Amino acid sequence: MSLLSLSTGAIVGIIVGGVVLVAIVIYAFWYISTKNSLISLQSDMEESFSAMDVHMKKRYDLIPNLVEICKGYSKFESDTLIRITEARNIAMAAKGNDRMAAESALTSQLHTLLNAVNERYPDLKADRQFSNLAGQLEQCEHEIANSRKYYNAKVKILNNKILKFPSSVVANKMRLEKIPYFEIEDASERNAPKISFDDAPKYRL
């Protein structure tokens, strides 16, 4: 049967069917490509969080040693040591969005301790062991801050993909939701501690 022998309605039906088929193929390719892109962005975000987590866990390991050194100075206020120990334990156990608040609280307590030493305990500040630990903790703080910026940049890219049309259609089917940024909530805690141990030996990784 030739195309000329077909009725106008049949020809239109073939054309429409072909267009629909092409559209389905294009949509399928787009859907798979967009889904793979979202999966890759998720993996990038998780990888960047893992890098930040390494630095946070290193800080967890250093804090007990710092507390023990401070305990050796009878004049050092015990309340500060109790608060930072509790903040560390809470941060280590926290999951999901609670982790952000817990890390913020731990950072605040750590800054309080180091600032107290810097301002009121010159003998402790000059202690070589304390200075080495403080230097490592300061480096951890900067590494965490840099890792957090990188993580948040990955989160922003993923969120844009999740929220913006047409990729939002695929994200909804994947049940993806907007990811919160890993931020320090209290503006007073955003800056790294202004602490100088120039008058004592300082450890460098």
PDB file of N, CA and C in Angstrom, residues 28-44 161 170 174:
ATOM      1  N   ALA A  28      12.638  10.380  27.087  1.00  0.00           N
ATOM      2  CA  ALA A  28      13.311   9.289  27.797  1.00  0.00           C
ATOM      3  C   ALA A  28      14.797   9.590  27.949  1.00  0.00           C
ATOM      4  N   PHE A  29      15.418  10.070  26.870  1.00  0.00           N
ATOM      5  CA  PHE A  29      16.835  10.416  26.936  1.00  0.00           C
ATOM      6  C   PHE A  29      17.066  11.559  27.929  1.00  0.00           C
ATOM      7  N   TRP A  30      16.203  12.577  27.872  1.00  0.00           N
ATOM      8  CA  TRP A  30      16.337  13.716  28.784  1.00  0.00           C
ATOM      9  C   TRP A  30      16.146  13.283  30.231  1.00  0.00           C
ATOM     10  N   TYR A  31      15.141  12.445  30.474  1.00  0.00           N
ATOM     11  CA  TYR A  31      14.852  11.996  31.840  1.00  0.00           C
ATOM     12  C   TYR A  31      16.039  11.219  32.409  1.00  0.00           C
ATOM     13  N   ILE A  32      16.556  10.290  31.633  1.00  0.00           N
ATOM     14  CA  ILE A  32      17.684   9.478  32.099  1.00  0.00           C
ATOM     15  C   ILE A  32      18.914  10.353  32.334  1.00  0.00           C
ATOM     16  N   SER A  33      19.158  11.290  31.415  1.00  0.00           N
ATOM     17  CA  SER A  33      20.308  12.190  31.553  1.00  0.00           C
ATOM     18  C   SER A  33      20.175  13.059  32.811  1.00  0.00           C
ATOM     19  N   THR A  34      18.975  13.609  33.019  1.00  0.00           N
ATOM     20  CA  THR A  34      18.749  14.462  34.187  1.00  0.00           C
ATOM     21  C   THR A  34      18.852  13.668  35.482  1.00  0.00           C
ATOM     22  N   LYS A  35      18.317  12.455  35.474  1.00  0.00           N
ATOM     23  CA  LYS A  35      18.399  11.611  36.666  1.00  0.00           C
ATOM     24  C   LYS A  35      19.851  11.275  36.990  1.00  0.00           C
ATOM     25  N   ASN A  36      20.611  10.924  35.981  1.00  0.00           N
ATOM     26  CA  ASN A  36      22.028  10.623  36.203  1.00  0.00           C
ATOM     27  C   ASN A  36      22.782  11.848  36.714  1.00  0.00           C
ATOM     28  N   SER A  37      22.424  13.018  36.200  1.00  0.00           N
ATOM     29  CA  SER A  37      23.052  14.258  36.649  1.00  0.00           C
ATOM     30  C   SER A  37      22.756  14.506  38.129  1.00  0.00           C
ATOM     31  N   LEU A  38      21.501  14.287  38.531  1.00  0.00           N
ATOM     32  CA  LEU A  38      21.133  14.463  39.940  1.00  0.00           C
ATOM     33  C   LEU A  38      21.861  13.467  40.841  1.00  0.00           C
ATOM     34  N   ILE A  39      21.986  12.252  40.370  1.00  0.00           N
ATOM     35  CA  ILE A  39      22.701  11.229  41.147  1.00  0.00           C
ATOM     36  C   ILE A  39      24.168  11.625  41.306  1.00  0.00           C
ATOM     37  N   SER A  40      24.772  12.137  40.237  1.00  0.00           N
ATOM     38  CA  SER A  40      26.169  12.571  40.299  1.00  0.00           C
ATOM     39  C   SER A  40      26.349  13.740  41.262  1.00  0.00           C
ATOM     40  N   LEU A  41      25.406  14.676  41.228  1.00  0.00           N
ATOM     41  CA  LEU A  41      25.475  15.821  42.139  1.00  0.00           C
ATOM     42  C   LEU A  41      25.315  15.379  43.587  1.00  0.00           C
ATOM     43  N   GLN A  42      24.440  14.395  43.827  1.00  0.00           N
ATOM     44  CA  GLN A  42      24.302  13.838  45.172  1.00  0.00           C
ATOM     45  C   GLN A  42      25.613  13.215  45.643  1.00  0.00           C
ATOM     46  N   SER A  43      26.246  12.488  44.755  1.00  0.00           N
ATOM     47  CA  SER A  43      27.518  11.840  45.109  1.00  0.00           C
ATOM     48  C   SER A  43      28.596  12.877  45.412  1.00  0.00           C
ATOM     49  N   ASP A  44      28.637  13.946  44.610  1.00  0.00           N
ATOM     50  CA  ASP A  44      29.603  15.020  44.849  1.00  0.00           C
ATOM     51  C   ASP A  44      29.368  15.667  46.208  1.00  0.00           C
ATOM     52  N   LYS A 161      19.204  22.370  40.885  1.00  0.00           N
ATOM     53  CA  LYS A 161      18.718  21.304  40.013  1.00  0.00           C
ATOM     54  C   LYS A 161      17.392  20.743  40.532  1.00  0.00           C
ATOM     55  N   VAL A 170      11.997  15.622  37.460  1.00  0.00           N
ATOM     56  CA  VAL A 170      12.721  14.381  37.749  1.00  0.00           C
ATOM     57  C   VAL A 170      13.044  14.290  39.238  1.00  0.00           C
ATOM     58  N   MET A 174      12.109  11.408  41.989  1.00  0.00           N
ATOM     59  CA  MET A 174      13.142  10.765  42.808  1.00  0.00           C
ATOM     60  C   MET A 174      12.954  11.063  44.297  1.00  0.00           C
TER      61      MET A 174
END
